[in-house]
Amino acid sequence: MLYINNHFVNRFNNNVSSLIKFKELRTPKKSGRLVRVVGLTLEAKGVSAPLGAICEVDSTVKNKTFLAEVVGFQNDILYLMPFEETEGVGPGSKVTLIANSSEVSLSRGLTGRVLDGLGQPIDGKGQIKGDIEKMPYEGKSINPLDRLPINEVLDTGIKAINSCLTIGRGQRLGLIAGSGVGKSVLLGMLTRNTSADIVVIGLIGERGREVKEFISNTLGNEGLSKAVVVAAPANISPVVRLKATKLTHSIAEYYRDKGKNVLLLLDSLTRVAHAQREIGLSVGEPPTAKGYPPSVFALLPKLIERTGVGANGNGTITSIYTVLAEGDDISDPVVDIARASLDGQVMLSRKLADMAHYPAIDLAGSVSRVMPSIVSGERLKKANHFRRLWTLYQQNIDLIQVGAYEPGSNPELDEAIKLRLAMEGFLLQGDDENVSFEQSQQMLMGIMGI
């Protein structure tokens, strides 16, 4: 006999459209009482549950209950983080253990759909169709020796990336920038232009207005047709934002295990860190660099390692994480750990964006660590020479513009000045323009005199 609250069943496990399922409790249900509310955290006594367990909390509002996840404990007190507004909660409110863990139910019918943080469709297209398969919510680790090396190019359709920052299938990349320099537009271009079989997009902690604009304007029908979008905006509970992040990775793993080449786009890794910071500080973790508790620096590498080449080459997840450099500070702790954990980064420059140079990719701060192993030696040499000339020109642009540079003083800079217009034209690209990998390589070789 299953001991599980009927209201909970009606809301989740009987809702076939909800992807996140809470495993049924096969022991008599346990109940306790709320003893205190501190900030975002509810403290309950009289009930025992492991971390990650789901509890239902009664409200004084008629017929209203809400769910909360166990995020910590101390002695006999459980710390709970609610999924929604805690309207009507009061001293002594009943707390009932519902499930000890979660799992994800996925199907091939997810493409073209938009989901909330708990995996429920919010696009008005009805229930998710297709045969349901269960996946571990927290992901399953892959023996690093079972991962094959990255040896295939992923065509992004973006000239600057295809030629100078070539990405491989299964690579993990950071898209690092301040606010308002074109991250979302670049993500839309990647979604529409990529040669990946399917794109999984997580919009975590962004403004609600931007979710609608990204789906309708940036993605459009063409981009959405081969994408799955999980949206958990900033006004959602931090525990639901984390669930949305893990759900995004579970969906990508599902398609990878089907042998697909997946492109995972997460916007943004910084907002995920903020969600974990809210939870960590609420349960008493000590703040460290910039107020981030230690759990943040444990979470981010764990998420990143869920992507990459599948076991024995069975599909790939190429992941691109946007990282917000707050105040354009590239020494931010989240930026630092992202650069240390990822296989490269694409830096976006506010200076280039202010000059209407889009995409505003700063070649000087960008690198693809797998590029040397997936392109020929000649192409790599020409790409590095192109980057050096472009960077050299940018470093000396003030001297050149005021006429302080004497031609002939530096042969490389003379070459950079000569090729500046051609290089700039090559790096510029319209939102609706798609340039294949081979075309990008040929154009770069043409500029460099081959």
CSV table of C-alpha atoms in Angstrom, one decimal:
chain,number,residue,atom,x,y,z
A,1,MET,CA,0.0,0.0,0.0
A,2,LEU,CA,1.3,3.5,-0.9
A,3,TYR,CA,1.0,6.1,1.8
A,4,ILE,CA,1.0,9.3,-0.2
A,5,ASN,CA,-1.1,12.5,0.1
A,6,ASN,CA,-4.0,12.5,-2.4
A,7,HIS,CA,-3.7,16.2,-3.0
A,8,PHE,CA,-0.1,15.8,-3.9
A,9,VAL,CA,-0.9,12.9,-6.3
A,10,ASN,CA,-3.5,15.1,-8.1
A,11,ARG,CA,-1.0,18.0,-8.5
A,12,PHE,CA,2.0,16.1,-9.6
A,13,ASN,CA,2.2,12.3,-10.1
A,14,ASN,CA,-1.1,12.1,-11.9
A,15,ASN,CA,-0.2,15.1,-14.0
A,16,VAL,CA,1.4,13.3,-17.0
A,17,SER,CA,2.6,16.7,-18.3
A,18,SER,CA,4.9,17.3,-15.4
A,19,LEU,CA,8.4,15.9,-16.1
A,20,ILE,CA,9.7,15.9,-12.5
A,21,LYS,CA,8.1,13.1,-10.5
A,22,PHE,CA,8.6,12.7,-6.8
A,23,LYS,CA,9.1,9.0,-5.9
A,24,GLU,CA,6.2,7.5,-4.0
A,25,LEU,CA,6.8,7.0,-0.3
A,26,ARG,CA,6.4,3.3,0.5
A,27,THR,CA,6.5,3.6,4.3
A,28,PRO,CA,3.8,5.2,6.5
A,29,LYS,CA,3.8,9.0,6.0
A,30,LYS,CA,5.6,11.0,8.7
A,31,SER,CA,4.4,14.4,10.0
A,32,GLY,CA,5.8,17.2,12.0
A,33,ARG,CA,5.1,20.9,12.8
A,34,LEU,CA,6.6,24.2,11.8
A,35,VAL,CA,8.4,25.8,14.7
A,36,ARG,CA,10.0,28.8,13.0
A,37,VAL,CA,10.2,30.8,9.7
A,38,VAL,CA,13.5,32.6,9.1
A,39,GLY,CA,13.8,34.5,5.8
A,40,LEU,CA,13.3,32.0,3.0
A,41,THR,CA,13.6,29.0,5.3
A,42,LEU,CA,11.0,27.0,7.2
A,43,GLU,CA,12.1,25.1,10.2
A,44,ALA,CA,10.2,21.9,11.1
A,45,LYS,CA,10.3,19.5,14.1
A,46,GLY,CA,8.9,16.0,14.6
A,47,VAL,CA,9.6,14.7,11.1
A,48,SER,CA,12.8,13.1,9.8
A,49,ALA,CA,13.8,13.2,6.1
A,50,PRO,CA,17.0,13.2,4.0
A,51,LEU,CA,18.4,16.1,2.0
A,52,GLY,CA,16.4,16.6,-1.2
A,53,ALA,CA,13.2,15.1,0.2
A,54,ILE,CA,9.9,16.7,-0.6
A,55,CYS,CA,7.4,17.8,2.2
A,56,GLU,CA,3.9,19.2,2.0
A,57,VAL,CA,3.1,22.1,4.3
A,58,ASP,CA,-0.4,23.0,5.4
A,59,SER,CA,-1.7,26.5,5.2
A,60,THR,CA,-4.4,28.4,7.1
A,61,VAL,CA,-5.8,29.4,3.7
A,62,LYS,CA,-8.7,27.0,2.8
A,63,ASN,CA,-7.8,24.0,0.7
A,64,LYS,CA,-4.2,25.4,0.2
A,65,THR,CA,-1.0,23.5,0.7
A,66,PHE,CA,2.4,24.0,-0.7
A,67,LEU,CA,5.5,21.9,-1.3
A,68,ALA,CA,9.0,22.4,0.1
A,69,GLU,CA,12.3,20.7,-0.3
A,70,VAL,CA,14.6,19.7,2.5
A,71,VAL,CA,17.8,21.7,2.1
A,72,GLY,CA,19.5,21.2,5.5
A,73,PHE,CA,19.1,20.0,9.0
A,74,GLN,CA,20.5,20.5,12.5
A,75,ASN,CA,19.9,17.9,15.2
A,76,ASP,CA,16.1,17.2,15.0
A,77,ILE,CA,15.2,20.4,13.0
A,78,LEU,CA,14.7,20.2,9.3
A,79,TYR,CA,15.3,23.3,7.1
A,80,LEU,CA,12.8,23.5,4.2
A,81,MET,CA,12.8,25.8,1.2
A,82,PRO,CA,9.3,26.3,-0.3
A,83,PHE,CA,8.5,26.0,-4.0
A,84,GLU,CA,6.1,28.9,-4.0
A,85,GLU,CA,4.7,31.7,-1.8
A,86,THR,CA,4.0,30.6,1.7
A,87,GLU,CA,0.7,32.4,2.1
A,88,GLY,CA,-1.1,31.4,5.3
A,89,VAL,CA,1.7,29.5,7.0
A,90,GLY,CA,1.7,29.9,10.7
A,91,PRO,CA,3.2,28.4,14.0
A,92,GLY,CA,2.5,24.7,14.2
A,93,SER,CA,1.5,24.3,10.5
A,94,LYS,CA,1.5,20.6,9.7
A,95,VAL,CA,4.5,19.3,7.7
A,96,THR,CA,4.2,15.9,5.9
A,97,LEU,CA,7.0,13.9,4.3
A,98,ILE,CA,5.8,13.2,0.7
A,99,ALA,CA,8.9,11.7,-1.1
A,100,ASN,CA,12.5,11.0,-0.4
A,101,SER,CA,13.8,11.8,-3.8
A,102,SER,CA,12.9,12.9,-7.4
A,103,GLU,CA,13.2,11.5,-10.9
A,104,VAL,CA,12.5,12.8,-14.4
A,105,SER,CA,10.1,11.3,-16.9
A,106,LEU,CA,11.1,12.3,-20.4
A,107,SER,CA,10.0,11.5,-24.0
A,108,ARG,CA,10.9,12.4,-27.6
A,109,GLY,CA,7.9,14.7,-27.7
A,110,LEU,CA,9.7,17.5,-25.9
A,111,THR,CA,11.1,19.3,-29.0
A,112,GLY,CA,9.4,22.6,-29.6
A,113,ARG,CA,8.0,22.8,-26.1
A,114,VAL,CA,8.5,25.4,-23.3
A,115,LEU,CA,8.5,24.1,-19.7
A,116,ASP,CA,8.6,25.6,-16.2
A,117,GLY,CA,11.1,24.8,-13.5
A,118,LEU,CA,9.1,21.7,-12.4
A,119,GLY,CA,8.8,20.4,-16.0
A,120,GLN,CA,5.2,21.4,-16.6
A,121,PRO,CA,4.3,22.8,-20.1
A,122,ILE,CA,3.6,26.6,-20.1
A,123,ASP,CA,3.2,27.1,-23.8
A,124,GLY,CA,-0.5,26.2,-24.1
A,125,LYS,CA,0.2,23.2,-26.4
A,126,GLY,CA,-1.2,20.6,-24.1
A,127,GLN,CA,0.5,17.5,-22.6
A,128,ILE,CA,3.8,16.1,-23.5
A,129,LYS,CA,3.4,13.2,-26.0
A,130,GLY,CA,5.5,10.2,-26.6
A,131,ASP,CA,6.7,7.1,-24.7
A,132,ILE,CA,7.9,8.1,-21.2
A,133,GLU,CA,11.3,7.0,-20.0
A,134,LYS,CA,12.6,7.7,-16.5
A,135,MET,CA,16.0,9.4,-15.9
A,136,PRO,CA,17.9,10.1,-12.7
A,137,TYR,CA,17.2,13.7,-11.7
A,138,GLU,CA,20.7,14.3,-10.4
A,139,GLY,CA,22.3,12.7,-13.4
A,140,LYS,CA,24.6,9.7,-13.5
A,141,SER,CA,28.4,9.9,-13.5
A,142,ILE,CA,30.4,8.6,-16.4
A,143,ASN,CA,33.8,7.0,-15.9
A,144,PRO,CA,36.2,9.6,-17.5
A,145,LEU,CA,38.0,6.7,-19.2
A,146,ASP,CA,34.8,5.8,-21.0
A,147,ARG,CA,34.6,9.3,-22.6
A,148,LEU,CA,36.1,9.4,-26.1
A,149,PRO,CA,38.2,12.4,-27.0
A,150,ILE,CA,36.6,15.4,-28.8
A,151,ASN,CA,37.5,15.0,-32.5
A,152,GLU,CA,34.6,16.4,-34.4
A,153,VAL,CA,33.8,20.1,-35.2
A,154,LEU,CA,30.4,21.6,-34.3
A,155,ASP,CA,29.3,24.0,-36.9
A,156,THR,CA,27.8,27.1,-35.1
A,157,GLY,CA,27.1,29.1,-38.3
A,158,ILE,CA,29.0,32.1,-36.7
A,159,LYS,CA,32.1,33.1,-38.6
A,160,ALA,CA,34.2,34.4,-35.7
A,161,ILE,CA,33.6,31.2,-33.7
A,162,ASN,CA,33.9,28.7,-36.6
A,163,SER,CA,37.2,30.2,-37.8
A,164,CYS,CA,39.1,31.5,-34.7
A,165,LEU,CA,37.4,29.7,-31.8
A,166,THR,CA,36.4,26.4,-33.4
A,167,ILE,CA,34.2,24.3,-31.1
A,168,GLY,CA,34.2,20.5,-30.9
A,169,ARG,CA,31.2,18.3,-30.3
A,170,GLY,CA,31.2,17.6,-26.6
A,171,GLN,CA,33.1,20.8,-25.6
A,172,ARG,CA,32.1,22.9,-22.6
A,173,LEU,CA,32.3,26.6,-23.3
A,174,GLY,CA,31.7,29.8,-21.3
A,175,LEU,CA,30.1,32.9,-22.9
A,176,ILE,CA,31.3,35.6,-20.6
A,177,ALA,CA,30.1,39.2,-20.7
A,178,GLY,CA,28.6,42.1,-18.8
A,179,SER,CA,24.9,43.0,-19.1
A,180,GLY,CA,23.6,44.4,-22.4
A,181,VAL,CA,26.3,43.3,-24.8
A,182,GLY,CA,24.4,40.8,-26.9
A,183,LYS,CA,24.5,37.4,-25.0
A,184,SER,CA,20.9,36.6,-25.8
A,185,VAL,CA,21.2,37.5,-29.4
A,186,LEU,CA,24.3,35.3,-29.8
A,187,LEU,CA,22.4,32.4,-28.1
A,188,GLY,CA,19.6,32.8,-30.6
A,189,MET,CA,22.0,32.7,-33.5
A,190,LEU,CA,23.6,29.6,-32.1
A,191,THR,CA,20.2,27.9,-31.7
A,192,ARG,CA,19.1,28.7,-35.3
A,193,ASN,CA,22.4,28.1,-37.0
A,194,THR,CA,24.0,25.1,-35.2
A,195,SER,CA,24.4,21.7,-36.9
A,196,ALA,CA,23.5,20.0,-33.6
A,197,ASP,CA,20.5,17.6,-33.7
A,198,ILE,CA,18.7,19.3,-30.9
A,199,VAL,CA,19.1,22.3,-28.7
A,200,VAL,CA,18.2,22.4,-25.0
A,201,ILE,CA,17.9,25.8,-23.5
A,202,GLY,CA,17.7,26.7,-19.8
A,203,LEU,CA,16.6,30.3,-19.0
A,204,ILE,CA,17.5,30.5,-15.3
A,205,GLY,CA,16.9,33.6,-13.1
A,206,GLU,CA,16.3,36.0,-15.9
A,207,ARG,CA,13.6,38.6,-16.0
A,208,GLY,CA,10.1,37.2,-16.9
A,209,ARG,CA,9.8,39.7,-19.8
A,210,GLU,CA,13.0,38.4,-21.4
A,211,VAL,CA,11.7,34.8,-21.4
A,212,LYS,CA,8.8,35.7,-23.7
A,213,GLU,CA,11.0,38.0,-25.9
A,214,PHE,CA,13.7,35.3,-26.2
A,215,ILE,CA,11.3,32.7,-27.3
A,216,SER,CA,9.2,34.9,-29.6
A,217,ASN,CA,11.8,37.2,-31.1
A,218,THR,CA,15.3,35.8,-30.6
A,219,LEU,CA,14.4,32.1,-31.2
A,220,GLY,CA,11.4,32.4,-33.5
A,221,ASN,CA,9.6,29.4,-34.9
A,222,GLU,CA,12.6,28.2,-36.7
A,223,GLY,CA,14.8,28.1,-33.6
A,224,LEU,CA,12.0,26.7,-31.3
A,225,SER,CA,11.2,23.8,-33.7
A,226,LYS,CA,14.4,21.9,-32.8
A,227,ALA,CA,14.7,23.2,-29.2
A,228,VAL,CA,13.4,22.4,-25.7
A,229,VAL,CA,13.2,25.5,-23.4
A,230,VAL,CA,13.1,25.3,-19.6
A,231,ALA,CA,12.3,28.7,-18.0
A,232,ALA,CA,12.6,29.6,-14.3
A,233,PRO,CA,12.6,33.4,-14.1
A,234,ALA,CA,14.0,35.5,-11.2
A,235,ASN,CA,10.7,35.7,-9.2
A,236,ILE,CA,10.6,31.9,-8.8
A,237,SER,CA,11.8,30.2,-5.6
A,238,PRO,CA,15.6,29.6,-5.6
A,239,VAL,CA,15.0,25.8,-5.1
A,240,VAL,CA,12.8,25.7,-8.2
A,241,ARG,CA,15.5,27.6,-10.2
A,242,LEU,CA,18.0,24.9,-9.2
A,243,LYS,CA,15.5,22.2,-10.1
A,244,ALA,CA,15.1,23.8,-13.5
A,245,THR,CA,18.9,23.8,-14.0
A,246,LYS,CA,19.1,20.1,-13.2
A,247,LEU,CA,16.1,19.4,-15.4
A,248,THR,CA,17.8,21.1,-18.3
A,249,HIS,CA,20.8,18.9,-17.9
A,250,SER,CA,18.6,15.7,-17.5
A,251,ILE,CA,16.8,16.5,-20.8
A,252,ALA,CA,20.2,17.0,-22.6
A,253,GLU,CA,21.4,13.7,-21.1
A,254,TYR,CA,18.3,11.9,-22.3
A,255,TYR,CA,18.9,13.0,-25.9
A,256,ARG,CA,22.6,12.3,-25.7
A,257,ASP,CA,21.9,8.7,-24.5
A,258,LYS,CA,19.7,8.4,-27.6
A,259,GLY,CA,22.9,9.0,-29.7
A,260,LYS,CA,22.0,12.6,-30.5
A,261,ASN,CA,24.5,15.5,-30.7
A,262,VAL,CA,23.0,18.0,-28.3
A,263,LEU,CA,23.7,21.7,-27.8
A,264,LEU,CA,22.9,22.8,-24.3
A,265,LEU,CA,22.6,26.6,-23.7
A,266,LEU,CA,22.3,27.7,-20.1
A,267,ASP,CA,21.6,31.4,-19.4
A,268,SER,CA,23.0,32.0,-16.9
A,269,LEU,CA,25.4,30.1,-14.8
A,270,THR,CA,25.7,33.2,-12.6
A,271,ARG,CA,22.0,33.2,-11.7
A,272,VAL,CA,22.3,29.5,-10.8
A,273,ALA,CA,25.1,30.5,-8.4
A,274,HIS,CA,22.9,33.2,-7.0
A,275,ALA,CA,20.1,30.6,-6.4
A,276,GLN,CA,22.5,28.3,-4.5
A,277,ARG,CA,23.8,31.3,-2.6
A,278,GLU,CA,20.3,32.2,-1.4
A,279,ILE,CA,19.8,28.6,-0.2
A,280,GLY,CA,23.3,28.2,1.3
A,281,LEU,CA,23.1,31.4,3.3
A,282,SER,CA,19.6,30.6,4.5
A,283,VAL,CA,20.7,27.3,6.1
A,284,GLY,CA,23.7,28.9,7.8
A,285,GLU,CA,26.6,28.3,5.4
A,286,PRO,CA,29.5,30.8,5.9
A,287,PRO,CA,29.9,33.4,3.1
A,288,THR,CA,33.2,33.4,1.4
A,289,ALA,CA,34.3,35.3,-1.8
A,290,LYS,CA,31.7,37.9,-2.7
A,291,GLY,CA,29.2,36.3,-0.3
A,292,TYR,CA,29.2,32.9,-2.1
A,293,PRO,CA,29.1,29.9,0.3
A,294,PRO,CA,31.2,26.9,-0.3
A,295,SER,CA,28.3,24.9,-1.8
A,296,VAL,CA,28.3,27.2,-4.9
A,297,PHE,CA,31.8,26.2,-5.8
A,298,ALA,CA,30.9,22.5,-5.3
A,299,LEU,CA,27.7,22.8,-7.4
A,300,LEU,CA,29.0,24.5,-10.6
A,301,PRO,CA,31.8,21.9,-11.6
A,302,LYS,CA,29.3,19.1,-10.8
A,303,LEU,CA,26.8,20.6,-13.3
A,304,ILE,CA,29.4,21.2,-16.0
A,305,GLU,CA,30.7,17.6,-15.7
A,306,ARG,CA,27.2,16.2,-16.6
A,307,THR,CA,27.8,17.4,-20.1
A,308,GLY,CA,30.4,16.4,-22.7
A,309,VAL,CA,30.9,13.2,-24.8
A,310,GLY,CA,28.7,10.3,-23.7
A,311,ALA,CA,30.0,6.9,-22.5
A,312,ASN,CA,31.9,5.2,-25.4
A,313,GLY,CA,31.0,8.0,-27.8
A,314,ASN,CA,27.2,7.5,-27.5
A,315,GLY,CA,26.1,11.0,-28.3
A,316,THR,CA,27.5,14.3,-27.2
A,317,ILE,CA,26.4,17.4,-25.2
A,318,THR,CA,28.1,20.5,-26.3
A,319,SER,CA,27.4,23.0,-23.5
A,320,ILE,CA,27.6,26.8,-23.6
A,321,TYR,CA,27.1,28.6,-20.3
A,322,THR,CA,26.6,32.3,-20.2
A,323,VAL,CA,28.4,33.9,-17.3
A,324,LEU,CA,27.5,37.4,-16.2
A,325,ALA,CA,30.6,39.5,-15.4
A,326,GLU,CA,28.9,41.8,-12.9
A,327,GLY,CA,30.2,45.3,-13.4
A,328,ASP,CA,32.4,43.9,-16.3
A,329,ASP,CA,34.6,42.4,-13.6
A,330,ILE,CA,36.2,39.3,-15.1
A,331,SER,CA,37.8,38.4,-11.8
A,332,ASP,CA,34.4,37.7,-10.3
A,333,PRO,CA,34.5,34.3,-8.4
A,334,VAL,CA,31.9,32.7,-10.7
A,335,VAL,CA,33.8,33.8,-13.8
A,336,ASP,CA,37.0,32.4,-12.2
A,337,ILE,CA,35.5,29.0,-11.5
A,338,ALA,CA,33.8,28.8,-14.9
A,339,ARG,CA,37.0,29.5,-16.7
A,340,ALA,CA,38.8,26.8,-14.6
A,341,SER,CA,36.1,24.2,-15.2
A,342,LEU,CA,35.3,24.8,-18.9
A,343,ASP,CA,37.1,23.9,-22.1
A,344,GLY,CA,37.4,27.5,-23.2
A,345,GLN,CA,35.5,30.9,-23.2
A,346,VAL,CA,34.1,33.4,-25.6
A,347,MET,CA,34.4,36.9,-24.1
A,348,LEU,CA,32.0,39.7,-25.3
A,349,SER,CA,33.4,43.2,-25.2
A,350,ARG,CA,31.4,46.2,-24.2
A,351,LYS,CA,33.7,48.4,-26.1
A,352,LEU,CA,32.9,46.5,-29.4
A,353,ALA,CA,29.2,46.5,-28.5
A,354,ASP,CA,29.3,50.3,-28.0
A,355,MET,CA,30.8,50.5,-31.6
A,356,ALA,CA,27.8,48.5,-32.9
A,357,HIS,CA,30.2,45.6,-33.7
A,358,TYR,CA,28.1,42.5,-33.4
A,359,PRO,CA,28.6,39.8,-32.3
A,360,ALA,CA,30.9,41.7,-29.9
A,361,ILE,CA,33.4,38.8,-29.6
A,362,ASP,CA,36.7,39.9,-28.0
A,363,LEU,CA,39.3,37.6,-29.6
A,364,ALA,CA,42.0,38.8,-27.2
A,365,GLY,CA,40.2,37.2,-24.2
A,366,SER,CA,38.6,34.2,-25.9
A,367,VAL,CA,40.0,30.7,-26.4
A,368,SER,CA,38.9,27.3,-27.5
A,369,ARG,CA,41.1,24.7,-25.7
A,370,VAL,CA,40.1,21.8,-28.0
A,371,MET,CA,40.6,23.7,-31.3
A,372,PRO,CA,44.2,22.5,-31.8
A,373,SER,CA,43.0,18.9,-31.9
A,374,ILE,CA,40.1,19.3,-34.3
A,375,VAL,CA,41.5,21.5,-37.1
A,376,SER,CA,44.5,21.1,-39.3
A,377,GLY,CA,47.9,22.7,-38.4
A,378,GLU,CA,47.7,25.1,-41.3
A,379,ARG,CA,44.2,26.4,-40.4
A,380,LEU,CA,45.2,26.7,-36.8
A,381,LYS,CA,48.3,28.7,-37.7
A,382,LYS,CA,46.3,31.1,-39.9
A,383,ALA,CA,43.6,31.5,-37.3
A,384,ASN,CA,46.2,32.4,-34.6
A,385,HIS,CA,47.9,34.9,-37.0
A,386,PHE,CA,44.5,36.5,-37.7
A,387,ARG,CA,43.8,36.8,-33.9
A,388,ARG,CA,47.3,38.2,-33.3
A,389,LEU,CA,46.9,40.9,-36.0
A,390,TRP,CA,43.3,41.8,-34.8
A,391,THR,CA,44.5,42.0,-31.1
A,392,LEU,CA,47.6,44.1,-32.1
A,393,TYR,CA,45.4,46.6,-33.9
A,394,GLN,CA,43.0,46.9,-31.0
A,395,GLN,CA,45.9,47.4,-28.5
A,396,ASN,CA,47.3,50.3,-30.6
A,397,ILE,CA,44.1,51.8,-32.0
A,398,ASP,CA,44.5,55.1,-30.0
A,399,LEU,CA,48.0,55.7,-31.3
A,400,ILE,CA,46.9,55.0,-34.8
A,401,GLN,CA,43.8,57.2,-34.7
A,402,VAL,CA,45.7,60.3,-33.3
A,403,GLY,CA,48.5,59.8,-35.9
A,404,ALA,CA,51.2,59.0,-33.3
A,405,TYR,CA,52.2,55.7,-34.9
A,406,GLU,CA,54.9,55.9,-37.5
A,407,PRO,CA,54.4,53.4,-40.4
A,408,GLY,CA,57.3,51.0,-40.7
A,409,SER,CA,58.0,50.9,-37.0
A,410,ASN,CA,56.3,47.5,-36.6
A,411,PRO,CA,55.8,45.2,-39.6
A,412,GLU,CA,53.1,43.2,-37.9
A,413,LEU,CA,51.2,46.3,-37.0
A,414,ASP,CA,51.6,47.6,-40.5
A,415,GLU,CA,50.0,44.3,-41.7
A,416,ALA,CA,47.2,44.7,-39.2
A,417,ILE,CA,46.4,48.2,-40.4
A,418,LYS,CA,46.4,47.1,-44.0
A,419,LEU,CA,44.0,44.2,-43.2
A,420,ARG,CA,41.9,46.0,-40.6
A,421,LEU,CA,38.8,46.6,-42.8
A,422,ALA,CA,38.8,43.1,-44.2
A,423,MET,CA,39.2,41.6,-40.7
A,424,GLU,CA,36.4,43.8,-39.2
A,425,GLY,CA,34.1,42.9,-42.1
A,426,PHE,CA,34.7,39.3,-41.5
A,427,LEU,CA,34.0,39.4,-37.8
A,428,LEU,CA,30.7,41.3,-38.3
A,429,GLN,CA,27.7,39.2,-38.8
A,430,GLY,CA,23.9,39.9,-39.0
A,431,ASP,CA,21.5,38.1,-36.7
A,432,ASP,CA,19.9,36.2,-39.6
A,433,GLU,CA,23.1,35.3,-41.4
A,434,ASN,CA,24.4,31.7,-41.3
A,435,VAL,CA,27.9,31.0,-42.5
A,436,SER,CA,29.0,27.3,-42.5
A,437,PHE,CA,32.3,26.1,-41.0
A,438,GLU,CA,33.9,25.5,-44.4
A,439,GLN,CA,32.8,28.9,-45.7
A,440,SER,CA,34.2,30.5,-42.6
A,441,GLN,CA,37.5,28.8,-43.0
A,442,GLN,CA,37.8,29.7,-46.7
A,443,MET,CA,37.0,33.4,-46.0
A,444,LEU,CA,39.6,33.5,-43.3
A,445,MET,CA,42.2,31.9,-45.5
A,446,GLY,CA,41.3,34.4,-48.3
A,447,ILE,CA,41.9,37.4,-45.9
A,448,MET,CA,45.2,35.9,-44.7
A,449,GLY,CA,46.5,35.5,-48.3
A,450,ILE,CA,45.9,31.8,-49.1
